[in-house]
């Protein structure tokens, strides 16, 4: 629960709306129970009346009609207000998450989500969190409010039945939900874990497809997948079984309350303490007050996963930043010389990827780092942008240790085209402007020319204003790559760091881009990691990254 | 890379109706669980009628008949028993629904995975592994509610209101008629619920999905945004987008919630209408022939009134499960290019394992004639009527620039890629070879070998499931795996792959090489086997490869002249053909055993 409370400040901003939604939810439930109660009372009273003329028909019948209408209206208002509050909450939580994520990316080390899992996990977790209030907390609070009112009413009119009713309420809206939330939270963790294993099993099959065929081992991969899927299914089945048992328990509690009111009511009737109409009314109201409990428990199971989601989000939002802003920042002096001295780094410090690596990139020079994928090229480039700090050694820009420089100044001086650079859901223009927000049209077209994308952009009916589909789906892989390249070229940074800039390009385009690299650089330093063949003159120096150090190739 | 989406998009997308049929077709996978999930609530509905009748009777006897509480005890106990039975039934039904959904999802996942593996590896390689994994993990999960909740709710909504009306008819024909009149309207109600609730949930889901999409999109590019100094601007943009979404969706929801209000109206009017009708009858203000309402029948009708509409409300509450399932199915269809019929995959034949002791080997000659090879999208020709002959037991290096087609040629030789022309292994055309025999005799090391979940030893045993520890260590030593594995606390039992220890590129490649040694093939096809290694390790690994390949046929695609220098023949792949290349002068290689 403390994990949910961590987010209380965000919820508190919507306290008014959430409170109103709660009130309306209680009203809806109460109107429903009252409608049943009044109907039962009215019907029985009418039956017992011998003289129709003496019966005040107007009161009850208009009450019945009024309650029906009120119930519909309050239900409608409840849903609207509740969704309004939830949608506002959604903005708050997402903005909070973004603000907390920026200084903490990229995640590394133990506990970091598996590759490819971060986005789907965060999205699902945030959704679980912002609907928790609407689906679980409000109905739960509503059940308590209505149950409490009914118990009080019983305490006044039929005191003997009140304790049993109270016990049933305590069980059904207190202990059962608490036990279920606890269980579902634990099983929910197993489900998340099992889903991760299942995803890895699927990826084993997809990325290891050729090997599985070559080793005639597809059967083993299928068995591994079946095992992982079975484990997930079993965990989810257990989760569902807990919820089903709890819901059945709630039904039993409702039955217990009904029977106690009936039994003590019958005795009170016999003793002449209450009349028949009141008994019928109380009985039906009791039925109505438990109506929502079974559905409620189904949502409480979700509250468990929302708590787990809140825990994961909290862990991410409060993790120490990957790199710290300097306590006493030194303004970055002019210059663009990069120098790495004895740099050692590994995501797992015990197994460094870079081992005492040295490198100097004088201002305005272009260097290439070659080496097969997995050799640590991207890791090296990440250190240049201070996405991580070396475990030993120093990275210097313009003679200054990167760790002493304000990050914003550093990132204004060095721009990165990463291997997984994304095309955003936005127009072509907006995608480019991320590189330089104040760029003119001429700048944009020049960058597109340099990235060999201008002809394509001109062929689009809407030109720069073309919206790019989800994850840039309307672009081919090569076009998407060139767009990200144009974005990087557009940047005002004095140093461009390009990680496999030509992946996804056909050899002719690749060759043309690389041959033209010195012109596109316009005097800027370029550090390029690639395993493409470099045309003569493309770079000033070439290195091969192997076993954690750079071997000069020229 | 080519436009990889084209082949999937070219397939005709399944219509809404086809997706619906496919979904309902899946229900057969669930076995007895789904009928149980459907029947249990129906049975519970029957018991509910009994319970309402008994309750009305008890009240009637007590209020109208003045019976003593103790005399009514049996009735009370029966009611208690009915409540317990109904709770049990609903628990069983709910659990059975979940069981059914899990069975269907399990069978579907296995089927989709088996279908995926049955394709040629170049199909998989051309697709985003993230999207394929999401189809099997998330999109299949989206089908859950359709089977566990929606289908049972639909059957209840179709049968229970009508059944209740029929039961009430002989009790009081006016009340019965009131329900029965609304009963033929049930399909109409259902359409109303379906139309309204689906529209509401679809719009809500669309709005949420759009924001989720935007959110996920920005999350994916978080590092890029941060490095370009966009952190604050994007945080504000996310908030604005959510706010804009709120305003738009509220306008829609205001209308969409009306449909559920209509349902509530029916439910409330049902109760109020019955109460008023019965009450007025008692007072003699309404008198219709053939009705003789007692307190018992009147209360019974009142108790049943909300229950007649309850199944419809339940259906409305679960309607979004249907929309989710359809969206999931459409996504699976789009990613995999079709919807399979989920059936338990036929038990896979045990992979052929070779005896632990090395079998008698016969080296195999490799020949290609007139081989034509294109890139997977068909955009570029890699090999144009190329030819090659390599004697049994010979060794060959193929040089050539990146992207020229070396890897594709090796894959074609292993039968992992479509090619035109003839490939002969030991004089037998590749396509005429029995798959099991081909796989047992030809081994290929790709450039980016996959390290699977499990220990290093598990990864090695992929090549030969029954291998002993001694055999593992022999192969691992030959490929220089022991060089790093023995330094790990758990040695060969160290977990690797997703969620395990991250191996460096060079380490992964050596594990993959050891795997191939363990396979004991007659033909080795190695793609850049030493690309990740420094000169000293390269020489050591090369020694291992050469020692192992004695008496076997070896083809290595490489950039390294050091590698080429130690093989018998060298060819260069250029201009779509394999051309003789000068044999590089053999240099002294440090650590060389030669």
GROMACS .gro file of C-alpha atoms in nm, chain A residues 305-539:
model
  235
  305UNK     CA    1  -0.148  -0.546  -0.972
  306UNK     CA    2  -0.184  -0.167  -0.951
  307UNK     CA    3   0.010  -0.172  -0.624
  308UNK     CA    4   0.278  -0.385  -0.785
  309UNK     CA    5   0.284  -0.148  -1.083
  310UNK     CA    6   0.313   0.147  -0.846
  311UNK     CA    7   0.606  -0.024  -0.679
  312UNK     CA    8   0.787  -0.072  -1.009
  313UNK     CA    9   0.720   0.286  -1.118
  314UNK     CA   10   0.832   0.416  -0.783
  315UNK     CA   11   1.154   0.217  -0.811
  316UNK     CA   12   1.222   0.364  -1.153
  317UNK     CA   13   1.120   0.716  -1.050
  318UNK     CA   14   1.343   0.719  -0.744
  319UNK     CA   15   1.643   0.528  -0.882
  320UNK     CA   16   1.969   0.719  -0.857
  321UNK     CA   17   2.045   0.893  -1.186
  322UNK     CA   18   2.278   0.704  -1.421
  323UNK     CA   19   2.517   0.997  -1.404
  324UNK     CA   20   2.511   1.286  -1.159
  325UNK     CA   21   2.513   1.653  -1.252
  326UNK     CA   22   2.838   1.800  -1.118
  327UNK     CA   23   2.802   1.955  -0.775
  328UNK     CA   24   3.024   2.247  -0.876
  329UNK     CA   25   2.997   2.265  -1.255
  330UNK     CA   26   3.277   2.415  -1.461
  331UNK     CA   27   3.160   2.597  -1.774
  332UNK     CA   28   3.277   2.408  -2.080
  333UNK     CA   29   3.566   2.600  -2.243
  334UNK     CA   30   3.553   2.639  -2.620
  335UNK     CA   31   3.708   2.360  -2.820
  336UNK     CA   32   3.615   2.020  -2.949
  337UNK     CA   33   3.908   1.795  -2.869
  338UNK     CA   34   3.803   1.461  -2.726
  339UNK     CA   35   4.050   1.262  -2.521
  340UNK     CA   36   4.002   0.927  -2.349
  341UNK     CA   37   4.267   0.810  -2.107
  342UNK     CA   38   4.273   0.455  -1.975
  343UNK     CA   39   3.897   0.420  -1.989
  344UNK     CA   40   3.757   0.101  -1.840
  345UNK     CA   41   3.385   0.034  -1.838
  346UNK     CA   42   3.138  -0.254  -1.827
  347UNK     CA   43   2.765  -0.266  -1.744
  348UNK     CA   44   2.882  -0.539  -1.513
  349UNK     CA   45   3.196  -0.387  -1.360
  350UNK     CA   46   3.341  -0.735  -1.309
  351UNK     CA   47   3.340  -0.794  -1.685
  352UNK     CA   48   3.449  -0.470  -1.850
  353UNK     CA   49   3.378  -0.421  -2.219
  354UNK     CA   50   3.634  -0.141  -2.251
  355UNK     CA   51   3.968  -0.214  -2.089
  356UNK     CA   52   4.200   0.080  -2.044
  357UNK     CA   53   4.111   0.238  -2.374
  358UNK     CA   54   4.295   0.548  -2.504
  359UNK     CA   55   4.180   0.777  -2.784
  360UNK     CA   56   4.238   1.133  -2.902
  361UNK     CA   57   4.011   1.305  -3.151
  362UNK     CA   58   4.151   1.651  -3.233
  363UNK     CA   59   3.892   1.918  -3.319
  364UNK     CA   60   3.769   1.891  -3.676
  365UNK     CA   61   3.897   1.540  -3.745
  366UNK     CA   62   3.691   1.246  -3.856
  367UNK     CA   63   3.763   0.906  -3.714
  368UNK     CA   64   3.602   0.568  -3.767
  369UNK     CA   65   3.577   0.290  -3.512
  370UNK     CA   66   3.541  -0.048  -3.674
  371UNK     CA   67   3.468  -0.381  -3.520
  372UNK     CA   68   3.196  -0.640  -3.519
  373UNK     CA   69   2.871  -0.582  -3.336
  374UNK     CA   70   2.895  -0.663  -2.970
  375UNK     CA   71   3.255  -0.545  -2.944
  376UNK     CA   72   3.161  -0.238  -2.738
  377UNK     CA   73   3.149   0.039  -3.001
  378UNK     CA   74   2.811   0.168  -2.880
  379UNK     CA   75   2.930   0.154  -2.520
  380UNK     CA   76   3.232   0.365  -2.610
  381UNK     CA   77   3.011   0.621  -2.785
  382UNK     CA   78   2.776   0.634  -2.484
  383UNK     CA   79   3.071   0.733  -2.266
  384UNK     CA   80   3.149   1.023  -2.500
  385UNK     CA   81   2.800   1.163  -2.428
  386UNK     CA   82   2.826   1.077  -2.060
  387UNK     CA   83   2.532   0.841  -2.068
  388UNK     CA   84   2.749   0.650  -1.823
  389UNK     CA   85   3.072   0.725  -1.639
  390UNK     CA   86   3.380   0.506  -1.684
  391UNK     CA   87   3.472   0.290  -1.389
  392UNK     CA   88   3.837   0.386  -1.439
  393UNK     CA   89   4.002   0.652  -1.652
  394UNK     CA   90   3.882   0.989  -1.775
  395UNK     CA   91   3.692   1.123  -2.074
  396UNK     CA   92   3.782   1.486  -2.151
  397UNK     CA   93   3.622   1.736  -2.384
  398UNK     CA   94   3.820   2.054  -2.457
  399UNK     CA   95   4.055   1.953  -2.181
  400UNK     CA   96   3.780   1.929  -1.919
  401UNK     CA   97   3.669   1.613  -1.741
  402UNK     CA   98   3.315   1.541  -1.861
  403UNK     CA   99   3.205   1.477  -1.503
  404UNK     CA  100   3.266   1.845  -1.417
  405UNK     CA  101   3.063   1.987  -1.706
  406UNK     CA  102   2.690   2.067  -1.689
  407UNK     CA  103   2.514   1.797  -1.893
  408UNK     CA  104   2.314   2.046  -2.098
  409UNK     CA  105   2.636   2.219  -2.215
  410UNK     CA  106   2.795   1.884  -2.296
  411UNK     CA  107   2.497   1.771  -2.502
  412UNK     CA  108   2.491   2.103  -2.687
  413UNK     CA  109   2.851   2.036  -2.793
  414UNK     CA  110   2.818   1.666  -2.889
  415UNK     CA  111   2.527   1.515  -3.083
  416UNK     CA  112   2.458   1.144  -3.116
  417UNK     CA  113   2.291   0.936  -3.382
  418UNK     CA  114   2.228   0.620  -3.185
  419UNK     CA  115   2.167   0.277  -3.336
  420UNK     CA  116   1.807   0.278  -3.219
  421UNK     CA  117   1.737   0.645  -3.300
  422UNK     CA  118   1.359   0.673  -3.338
  423UNK     CA  119   1.127   0.840  -3.583
  424UNK     CA  120   0.865   1.013  -3.369
  425UNK     CA  121   0.489   1.019  -3.423
  426UNK     CA  122   0.495   1.365  -3.571
  427UNK     CA  123   0.547   1.549  -3.896
  428UNK     CA  124   0.869   1.521  -4.093
  429UNK     CA  125   0.944   1.883  -4.000
  430UNK     CA  126   0.892   1.829  -3.626
  431UNK     CA  127   1.109   1.520  -3.640
  432UNK     CA  128   1.391   1.723  -3.790
  433UNK     CA  129   1.345   2.024  -3.563
  434UNK     CA  130   1.431   1.810  -3.260
  435UNK     CA  131   1.790   1.839  -3.387
  436UNK     CA  132   1.776   2.219  -3.406
  437UNK     CA  133   1.450   2.386  -3.296
  438UNK     CA  134   1.524   2.716  -3.475
  439UNK     CA  135   1.629   2.567  -3.810
  440UNK     CA  136   1.504   2.742  -4.125
  441UNK     CA  137   1.351   2.556  -4.419
  442UNK     CA  138   1.679   2.597  -4.604
  443UNK     CA  139   1.862   2.427  -4.317
  444UNK     CA  140   1.614   2.142  -4.317
  445UNK     CA  141   1.644   2.082  -4.689
  446UNK     CA  142   2.021   2.096  -4.672
  447UNK     CA  143   2.027   1.831  -4.400
  448UNK     CA  144   1.787   1.617  -4.603
  449UNK     CA  145   2.015   1.652  -4.907
  450UNK     CA  146   2.318   1.545  -4.705
  451UNK     CA  147   2.132   1.246  -4.567
  452UNK     CA  148   2.019   1.153  -4.920
  453UNK     CA  149   1.652   1.192  -4.826
  454UNK     CA  150   1.564   1.517  -5.007
  455UNK     CA  151   1.434   1.350  -5.323
  456UNK     CA  152   1.201   1.135  -5.120
  457UNK     CA  153   1.082   1.433  -4.912
  458UNK     CA  154   1.011   1.632  -5.227
  459UNK     CA  155   0.806   1.343  -5.364
  460UNK     CA  156   0.569   1.358  -5.064
  461UNK     CA  157   0.249   1.552  -5.141
  462UNK     CA  158   0.266   1.726  -4.807
  463UNK     CA  159   0.642   1.768  -4.808
  464UNK     CA  160   0.786   1.858  -4.471
  465UNK     CA  161   0.439   1.859  -4.317
  466UNK     CA  162   0.386   1.487  -4.387
  467UNK     CA  163   0.280   1.314  -4.067
  468UNK     CA  164   0.489   1.007  -4.003
  469UNK     CA  165   0.295   0.702  -3.890
  470UNK     CA  166   0.330   0.508  -3.573
  471UNK     CA  167   0.698   0.449  -3.505
  472UNK     CA  168   0.762   0.589  -3.851
  473UNK     CA  169   0.594   0.297  -4.019
  474UNK     CA  170   0.529   0.480  -4.340
  475UNK     CA  171   0.906   0.499  -4.389
  476UNK     CA  172   1.124   0.207  -4.488
  477UNK     CA  173   1.402   0.113  -4.252
  478UNK     CA  174   1.654   0.289  -4.475
  479UNK     CA  175   1.445   0.606  -4.500
  480UNK     CA  176   1.389   0.613  -4.125
  481UNK     CA  177   1.763   0.580  -4.074
  482UNK     CA  178   1.833   0.866  -4.313
  483UNK     CA  179   1.578   1.086  -4.137
  484UNK     CA  180   1.754   1.033  -3.804
  485UNK     CA  181   2.084   1.101  -3.976
  486UNK     CA  182   1.947   1.431  -4.113
  487UNK     CA  183   1.834   1.521  -3.763
  488UNK     CA  184   2.183   1.462  -3.626
  489UNK     CA  185   2.348   1.654  -3.911
  490UNK     CA  186   2.116   1.946  -3.840
  491UNK     CA  187   2.242   1.981  -3.486
  492UNK     CA  188   2.472   2.273  -3.400
  493UNK     CA  189   2.703   2.045  -3.202
  494UNK     CA  190   3.074   2.071  -3.279
  495UNK     CA  191   3.113   1.695  -3.257
  496UNK     CA  192   2.886   1.443  -3.427
  497UNK     CA  193   2.885   1.088  -3.295
  498UNK     CA  194   2.730   0.851  -3.548
  499UNK     CA  195   2.660   0.490  -3.450
  500UNK     CA  196   2.619   0.279  -3.763
  501UNK     CA  197   2.475   0.573  -3.958
  502UNK     CA  198   2.427   0.371  -4.275
  503UNK     CA  199   2.265   0.055  -4.141
  504UNK     CA  200   1.960  -0.022  -4.348
  505UNK     CA  201   2.091   0.168  -4.650
  506UNK     CA  202   2.167  -0.009  -4.974
  507UNK     CA  203   2.538  -0.024  -5.062
  508UNK     CA  204   2.519   0.250  -5.328
  509UNK     CA  205   2.351   0.500  -5.093
  510UNK     CA  206   2.584   0.397  -4.815
  511UNK     CA  207   2.886   0.456  -5.032
  512UNK     CA  208   2.755   0.792  -5.153
  513UNK     CA  209   2.689   0.910  -4.799
  514UNK     CA  210   3.027   0.803  -4.668
  515UNK     CA  211   3.213   0.950  -4.966
  516UNK     CA  212   3.040   1.278  -4.892
  517UNK     CA  213   3.101   1.265  -4.518
  518UNK     CA  214   3.372   1.531  -4.512
  519UNK     CA  215   3.141   1.783  -4.681
  520UNK     CA  216   2.848   1.702  -4.450
  521UNK     CA  217   3.083   1.743  -4.153
  522UNK     CA  218   3.147   2.109  -4.246
  523UNK     CA  219   3.451   2.126  -4.025
  524UNK     CA  220   3.291   1.940  -3.733
  525UNK     CA  221   3.458   1.647  -3.565
  526UNK     CA  222   3.299   1.314  -3.646
  527UNK     CA  223   3.326   0.989  -3.456
  528UNK     CA  224   3.163   0.715  -3.658
  529UNK     CA  225   3.116   0.355  -3.554
  530UNK     CA  226   3.051   0.130  -3.849
  531UNK     CA  227   3.129  -0.196  -4.013
  532UNK     CA  228   3.077  -0.060  -4.359
  533UNK     CA  229   3.364  -0.032  -4.604
  534UNK     CA  230   3.489   0.325  -4.588
  535UNK     CA  231   3.571   0.498  -4.918
  536UNK     CA  232   3.913   0.661  -4.925
  537UNK     CA  233   3.912   1.008  -4.773
  538UNK     CA  234   3.590   0.955  -4.578
  539UNK     CA  235   3.772   0.963  -4.245
   0.00000   0.00000   0.00000
